[in-house]
CSV table of C-alpha atoms and ligand atoms in Angstrom, one decimal:
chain,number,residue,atom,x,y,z
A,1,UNK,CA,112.8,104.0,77.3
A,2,UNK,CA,109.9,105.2,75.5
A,3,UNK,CA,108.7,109.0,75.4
A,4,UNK,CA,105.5,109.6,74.4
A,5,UNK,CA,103.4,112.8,74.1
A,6,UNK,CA,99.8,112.0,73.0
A,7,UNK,CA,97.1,109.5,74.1
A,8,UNK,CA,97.0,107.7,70.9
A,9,UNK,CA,100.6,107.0,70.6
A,10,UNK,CA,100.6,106.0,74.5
A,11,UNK,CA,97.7,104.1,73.5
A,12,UNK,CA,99.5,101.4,70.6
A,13,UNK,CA,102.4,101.7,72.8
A,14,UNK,CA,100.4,100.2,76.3
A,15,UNK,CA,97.7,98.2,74.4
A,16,UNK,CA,100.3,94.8,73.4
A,17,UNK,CA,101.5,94.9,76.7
A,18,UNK,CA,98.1,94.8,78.7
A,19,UNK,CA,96.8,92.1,76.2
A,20,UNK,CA,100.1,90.4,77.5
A,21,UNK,CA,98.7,90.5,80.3
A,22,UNK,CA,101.6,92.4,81.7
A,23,UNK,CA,101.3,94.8,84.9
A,24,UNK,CA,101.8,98.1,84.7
A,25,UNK,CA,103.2,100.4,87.4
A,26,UNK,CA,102.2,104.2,87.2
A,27,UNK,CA,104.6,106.8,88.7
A,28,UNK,CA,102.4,110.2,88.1
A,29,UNK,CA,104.4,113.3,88.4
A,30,UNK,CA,105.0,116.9,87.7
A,31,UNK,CA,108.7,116.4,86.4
A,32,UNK,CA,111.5,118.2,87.8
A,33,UNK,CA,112.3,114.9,89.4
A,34,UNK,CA,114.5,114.1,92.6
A,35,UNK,CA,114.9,111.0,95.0
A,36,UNK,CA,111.3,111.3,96.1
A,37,UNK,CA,109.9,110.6,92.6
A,38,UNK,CA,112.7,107.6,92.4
A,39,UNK,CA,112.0,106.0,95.3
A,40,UNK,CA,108.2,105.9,93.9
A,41,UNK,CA,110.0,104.5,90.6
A,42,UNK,CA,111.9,101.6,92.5
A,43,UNK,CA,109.3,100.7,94.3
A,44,UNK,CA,106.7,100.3,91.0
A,45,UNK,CA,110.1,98.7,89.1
A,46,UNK,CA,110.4,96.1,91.9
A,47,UNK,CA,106.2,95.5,91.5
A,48,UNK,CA,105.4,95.7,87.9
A,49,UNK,CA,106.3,94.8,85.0
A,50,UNK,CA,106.6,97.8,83.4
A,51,UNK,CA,106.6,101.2,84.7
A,52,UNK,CA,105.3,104.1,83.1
A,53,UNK,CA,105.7,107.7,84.7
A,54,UNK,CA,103.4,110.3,83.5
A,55,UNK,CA,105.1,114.2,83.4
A,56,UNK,CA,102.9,116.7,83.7
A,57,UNK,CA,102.5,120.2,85.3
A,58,UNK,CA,98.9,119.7,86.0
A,59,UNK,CA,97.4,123.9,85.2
A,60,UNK,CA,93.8,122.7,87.2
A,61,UNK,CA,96.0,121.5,90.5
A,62,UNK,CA,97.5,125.4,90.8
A,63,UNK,CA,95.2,128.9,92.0
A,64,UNK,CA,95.7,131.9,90.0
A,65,UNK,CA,98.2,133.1,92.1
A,66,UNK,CA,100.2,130.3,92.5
A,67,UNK,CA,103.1,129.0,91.2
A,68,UNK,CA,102.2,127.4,88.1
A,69,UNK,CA,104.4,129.2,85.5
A,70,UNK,CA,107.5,129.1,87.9
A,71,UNK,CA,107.1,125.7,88.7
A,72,UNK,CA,110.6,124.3,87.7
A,73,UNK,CA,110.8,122.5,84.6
A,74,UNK,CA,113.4,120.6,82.4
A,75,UNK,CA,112.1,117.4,80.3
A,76,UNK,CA,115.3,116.7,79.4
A,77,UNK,CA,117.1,116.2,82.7
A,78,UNK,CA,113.8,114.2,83.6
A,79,UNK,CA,114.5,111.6,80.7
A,80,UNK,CA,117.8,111.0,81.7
A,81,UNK,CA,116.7,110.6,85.4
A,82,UNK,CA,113.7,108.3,84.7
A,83,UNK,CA,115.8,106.3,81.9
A,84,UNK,CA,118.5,105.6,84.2
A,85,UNK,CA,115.7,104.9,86.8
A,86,UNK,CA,113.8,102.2,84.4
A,87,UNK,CA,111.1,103.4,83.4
A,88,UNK,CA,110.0,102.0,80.8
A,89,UNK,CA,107.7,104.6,79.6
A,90,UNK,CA,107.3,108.3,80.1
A,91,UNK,CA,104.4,110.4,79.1
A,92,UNK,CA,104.6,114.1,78.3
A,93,UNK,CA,102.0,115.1,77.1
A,94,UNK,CA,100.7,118.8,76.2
A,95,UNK,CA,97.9,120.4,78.1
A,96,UNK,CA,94.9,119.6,75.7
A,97,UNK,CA,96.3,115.7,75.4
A,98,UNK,CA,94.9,115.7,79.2
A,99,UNK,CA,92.1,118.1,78.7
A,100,UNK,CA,90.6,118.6,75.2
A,101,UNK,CA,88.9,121.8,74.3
A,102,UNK,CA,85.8,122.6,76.1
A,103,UNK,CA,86.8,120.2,79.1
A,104,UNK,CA,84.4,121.0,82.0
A,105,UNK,CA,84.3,117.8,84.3
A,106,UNK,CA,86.1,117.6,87.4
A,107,UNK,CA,86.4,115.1,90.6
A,108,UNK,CA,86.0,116.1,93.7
A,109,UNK,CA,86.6,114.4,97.4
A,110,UNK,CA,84.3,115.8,99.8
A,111,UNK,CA,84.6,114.3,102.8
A,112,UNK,CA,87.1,114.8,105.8
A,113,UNK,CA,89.9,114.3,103.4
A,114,UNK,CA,89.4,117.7,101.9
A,115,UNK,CA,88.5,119.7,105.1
A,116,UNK,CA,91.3,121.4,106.4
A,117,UNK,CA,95.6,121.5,106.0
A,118,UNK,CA,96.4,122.0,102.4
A,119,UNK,CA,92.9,122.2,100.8
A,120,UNK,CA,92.3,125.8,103.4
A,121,UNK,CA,95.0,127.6,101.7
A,122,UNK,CA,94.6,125.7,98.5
A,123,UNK,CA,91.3,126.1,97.1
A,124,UNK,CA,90.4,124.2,94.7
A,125,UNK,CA,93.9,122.3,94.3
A,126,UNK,CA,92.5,118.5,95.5
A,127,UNK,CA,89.7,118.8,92.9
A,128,UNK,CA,92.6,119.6,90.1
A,129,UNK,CA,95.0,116.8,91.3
A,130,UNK,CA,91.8,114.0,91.9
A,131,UNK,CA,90.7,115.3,88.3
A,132,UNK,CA,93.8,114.9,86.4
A,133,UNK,CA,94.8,112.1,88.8
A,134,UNK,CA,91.5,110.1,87.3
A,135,UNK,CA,92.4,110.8,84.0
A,136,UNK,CA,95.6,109.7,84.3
A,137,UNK,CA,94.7,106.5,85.8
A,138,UNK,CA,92.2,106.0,82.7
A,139,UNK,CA,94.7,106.8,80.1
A,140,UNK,CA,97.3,104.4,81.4
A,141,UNK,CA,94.3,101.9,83.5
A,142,UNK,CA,97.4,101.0,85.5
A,143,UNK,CA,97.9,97.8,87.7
A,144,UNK,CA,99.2,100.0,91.0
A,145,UNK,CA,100.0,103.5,90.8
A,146,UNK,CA,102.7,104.9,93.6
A,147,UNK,CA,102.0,108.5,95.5
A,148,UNK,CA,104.7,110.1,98.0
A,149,UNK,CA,103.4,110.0,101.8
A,150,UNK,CA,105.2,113.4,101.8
A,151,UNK,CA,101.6,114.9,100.0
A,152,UNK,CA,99.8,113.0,102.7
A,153,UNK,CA,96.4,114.7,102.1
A,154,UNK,CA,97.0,114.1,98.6
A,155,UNK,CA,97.3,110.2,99.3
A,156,UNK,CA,94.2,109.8,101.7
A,157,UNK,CA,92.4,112.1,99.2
A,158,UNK,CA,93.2,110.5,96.2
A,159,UNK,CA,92.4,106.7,98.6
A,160,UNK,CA,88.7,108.3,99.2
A,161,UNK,CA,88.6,108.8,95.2
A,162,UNK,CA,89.9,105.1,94.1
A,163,UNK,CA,87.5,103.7,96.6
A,164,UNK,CA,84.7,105.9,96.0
A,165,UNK,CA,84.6,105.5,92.1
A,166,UNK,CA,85.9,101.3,92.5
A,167,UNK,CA,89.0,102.7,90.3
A,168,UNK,CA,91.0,99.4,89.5
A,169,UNK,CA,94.4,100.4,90.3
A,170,UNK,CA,95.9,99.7,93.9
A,171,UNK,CA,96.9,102.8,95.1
A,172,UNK,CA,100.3,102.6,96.8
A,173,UNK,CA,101.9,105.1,99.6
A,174,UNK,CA,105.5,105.4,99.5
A,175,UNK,CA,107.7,106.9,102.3
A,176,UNK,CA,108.9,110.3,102.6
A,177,UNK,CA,112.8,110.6,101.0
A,178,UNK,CA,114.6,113.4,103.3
A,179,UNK,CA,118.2,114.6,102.9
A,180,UNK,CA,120.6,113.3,105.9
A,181,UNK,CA,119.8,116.5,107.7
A,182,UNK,CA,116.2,115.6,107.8
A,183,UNK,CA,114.4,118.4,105.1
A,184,UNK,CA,112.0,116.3,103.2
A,185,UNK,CA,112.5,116.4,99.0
A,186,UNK,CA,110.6,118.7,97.2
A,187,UNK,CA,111.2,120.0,93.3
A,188,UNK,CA,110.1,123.3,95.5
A,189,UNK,CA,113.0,123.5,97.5
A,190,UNK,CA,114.9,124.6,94.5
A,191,UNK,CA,113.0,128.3,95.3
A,192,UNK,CA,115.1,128.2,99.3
A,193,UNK,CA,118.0,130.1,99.5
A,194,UNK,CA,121.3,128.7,101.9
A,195,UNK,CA,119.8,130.8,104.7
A,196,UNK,CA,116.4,130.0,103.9
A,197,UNK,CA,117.3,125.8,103.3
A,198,UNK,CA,118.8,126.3,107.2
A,199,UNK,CA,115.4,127.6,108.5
A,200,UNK,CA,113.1,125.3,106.6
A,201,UNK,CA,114.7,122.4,108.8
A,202,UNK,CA,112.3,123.4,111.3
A,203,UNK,CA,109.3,122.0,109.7
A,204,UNK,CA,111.0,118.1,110.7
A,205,UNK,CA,112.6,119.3,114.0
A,206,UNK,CA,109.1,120.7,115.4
A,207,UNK,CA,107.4,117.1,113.8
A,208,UNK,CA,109.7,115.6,115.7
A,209,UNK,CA,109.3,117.1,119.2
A,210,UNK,CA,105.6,116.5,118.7
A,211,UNK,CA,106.4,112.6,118.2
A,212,UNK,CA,108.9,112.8,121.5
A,213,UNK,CA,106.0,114.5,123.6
A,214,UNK,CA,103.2,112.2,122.3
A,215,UNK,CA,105.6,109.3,123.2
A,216,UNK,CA,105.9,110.8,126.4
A,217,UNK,CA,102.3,110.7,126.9
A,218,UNK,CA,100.3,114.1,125.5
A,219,UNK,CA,97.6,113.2,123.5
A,220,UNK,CA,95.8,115.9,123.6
A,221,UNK,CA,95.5,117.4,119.5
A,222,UNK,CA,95.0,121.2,120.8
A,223,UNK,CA,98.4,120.7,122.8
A,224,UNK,CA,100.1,118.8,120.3
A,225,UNK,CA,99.6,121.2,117.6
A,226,UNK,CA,100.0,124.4,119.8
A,227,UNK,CA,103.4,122.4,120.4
A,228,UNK,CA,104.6,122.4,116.4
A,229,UNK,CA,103.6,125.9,115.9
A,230,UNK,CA,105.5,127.4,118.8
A,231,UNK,CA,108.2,125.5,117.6
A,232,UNK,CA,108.3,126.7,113.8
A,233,UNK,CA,106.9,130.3,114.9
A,234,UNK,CA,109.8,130.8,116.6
A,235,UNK,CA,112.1,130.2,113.4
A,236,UNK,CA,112.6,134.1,112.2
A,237,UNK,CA,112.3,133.0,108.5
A,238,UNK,CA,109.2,131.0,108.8
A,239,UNK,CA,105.4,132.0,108.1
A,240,UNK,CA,103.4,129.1,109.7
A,241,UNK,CA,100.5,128.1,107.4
A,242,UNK,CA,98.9,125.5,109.4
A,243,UNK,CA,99.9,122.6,111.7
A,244,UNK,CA,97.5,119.7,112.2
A,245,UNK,CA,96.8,116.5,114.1
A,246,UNK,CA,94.5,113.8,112.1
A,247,UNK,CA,93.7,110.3,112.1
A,248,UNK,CA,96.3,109.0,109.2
A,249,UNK,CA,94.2,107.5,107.6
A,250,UNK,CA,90.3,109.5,106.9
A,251,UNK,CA,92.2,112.8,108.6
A,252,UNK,CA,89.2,113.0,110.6
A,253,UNK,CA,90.2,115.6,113.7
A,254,UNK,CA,89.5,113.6,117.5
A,255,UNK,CA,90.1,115.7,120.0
A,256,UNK,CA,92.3,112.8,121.7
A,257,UNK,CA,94.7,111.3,119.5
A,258,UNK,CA,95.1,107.7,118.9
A,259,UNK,CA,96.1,105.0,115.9
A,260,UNK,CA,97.8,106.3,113.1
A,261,UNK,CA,98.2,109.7,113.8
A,262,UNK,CA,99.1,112.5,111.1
A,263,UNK,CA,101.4,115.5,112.4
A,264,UNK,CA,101.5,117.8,109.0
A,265,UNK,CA,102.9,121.2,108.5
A,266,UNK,CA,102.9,123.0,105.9
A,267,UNK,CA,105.2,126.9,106.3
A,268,UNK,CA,106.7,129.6,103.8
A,269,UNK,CA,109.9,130.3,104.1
A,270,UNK,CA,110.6,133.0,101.2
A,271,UNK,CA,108.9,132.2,98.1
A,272,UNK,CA,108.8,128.4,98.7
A,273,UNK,CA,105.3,126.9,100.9
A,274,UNK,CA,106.7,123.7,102.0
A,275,UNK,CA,105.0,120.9,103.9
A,276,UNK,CA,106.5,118.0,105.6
A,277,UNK,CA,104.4,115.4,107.9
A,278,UNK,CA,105.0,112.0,110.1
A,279,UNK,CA,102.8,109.5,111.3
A,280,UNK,CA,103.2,108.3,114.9
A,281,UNK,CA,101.9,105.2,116.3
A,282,UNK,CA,99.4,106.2,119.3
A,283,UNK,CA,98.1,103.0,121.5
A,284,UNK,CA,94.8,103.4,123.6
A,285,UNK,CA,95.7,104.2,126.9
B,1,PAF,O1,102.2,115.0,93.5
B,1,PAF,C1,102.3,115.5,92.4
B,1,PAF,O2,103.3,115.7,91.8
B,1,PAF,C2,101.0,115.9,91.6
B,1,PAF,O3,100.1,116.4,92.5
B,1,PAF,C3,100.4,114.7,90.8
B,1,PAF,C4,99.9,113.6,91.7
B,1,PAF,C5,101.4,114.3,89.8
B,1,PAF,C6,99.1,115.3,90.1
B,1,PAF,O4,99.4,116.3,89.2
């Protein structure tokens, strides 16, 4: 495995193989990798034929008063994870590799996509991931490139933009990885404490009572998210951000549900904002 830190080194290093003609999986990622990010790596290792994986803690994607310079790191835990992964190439590169002095153009999704969930307590955080996202994709001009279904608004958003600007990589969804007692994976669980890890496993238990009472019938968007955030409200250690209900795949909001519904989350518990989500099958009635 190759590590590379600046565009012109990735640049001699990609251009043989795509005049080979040889396809080129993208796994984009902040680092501090777990299962999640190697599911995305096994699925672009079974796809392409080679896979790069981009590490990056992206400053544009975090507000002021987030977490940017706690956000875990350690490059050197990440190598070994991605080598023994297959990747075939990883690219680190510093802040002004991705955005040279005086950079002042950014991508923004503004359609349902945007409206709502993460982006209401996130300001301005889809137009840092679509940005560097883009430049990614240009830097690398990947065949596929693979994105967790945990960030499900990041997905559809990051859909609108490949469609939107006819981006040539297929953009692939991958499915949530969860430990056996059901907390989804997140490089921000790291900040939950034992008691804290406990309470968190509300987010998925509440997602799941949602799915058992739209199965039984209740359809209805204001009942089934009044549902989720009695459920989690009720969890001492939790401070509900939002629950919603969307069509999975524009997140447009219909007041009856039906198709491929979205049930996301997103809660503190502590320091650490987590979000979970599933999508449940909903036939017309
Ligand atoms: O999902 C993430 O880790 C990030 O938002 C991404 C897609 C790598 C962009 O920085």
């Amino acid at each position: 495995m190759k590590v590379v830190k600046t565009v012109p080194e990735l640049n001699r290093l990609l251009a043989p193989l795509r005049a080979d003609d040889k396809s080129i999986g993208l796994v984009p990622t902040m680092g501090s990798l777990h299962e999640g990010h190697l599911s995305l790596v096994a699925a672009a290792r079974a796809d392409n034929d080679i896979v790069v994986m981009s590490v990056f803690v992206n400053p544009t994607q975090f507000a002021p008063d987030e977490d940017f310079e706690a956000y875990p790191r350690d490059l050197e835990q990440d190598i070994q994870l991605a080598a023994e992964a297959g990747v075939d190439v990883i690219f680190a590169p510093l802040t002004d590799e991705v955005y040279p002095p005086g950079f002042s153009t950014f991508i923004e999704v503004a359609g349902a996509e945007t409206a709502g969930l993460c982006a209401a307590s996130r300001p301005g955080h889809f137009r840092g991931v679509t940005t560097v996202v883009a430049i990614l994709l240009d830097l690398v001009r990947p065949t596929r490139a693979y994105f967790g279904q945990k960030d499900a608004q990041q997905l559809a958003v990051i859909r609108r933009m490949a469609i939107d600007l006819a981006l040539p990589a297929e953009i692939v969804g991958c499915p949530i990885v969860r430990d056996p007692d059901g907390l989804a994976l997140s490089s921000r669980n790291a900040y939950l404490s034992a008691t804290e890890r406990a309470a968190a496993l509300v987010l998925y238990r509440s997602l799941q009572a949602a799915r058992e009472a739209i199965e039984s019938g209740q359809h209805s968007r204001d009942k089934i998210i009044a549902l989720v955030e009695r459920l989690i409200a009720a969890e001492p250690l939790a401070e509900v951000q939002y629950v919603e209900a969307r069509d999975a795949a524009g997140l447009v909001a219909p007041p009856t549900l039906t198709g491929e519904t979205l049930i996301a989350a997103a809660a503190r518990f502590g320091t650490a904002r987590l979000i979970d989500n599933i999508i449940v099958e909903i036939k017309e009635t």
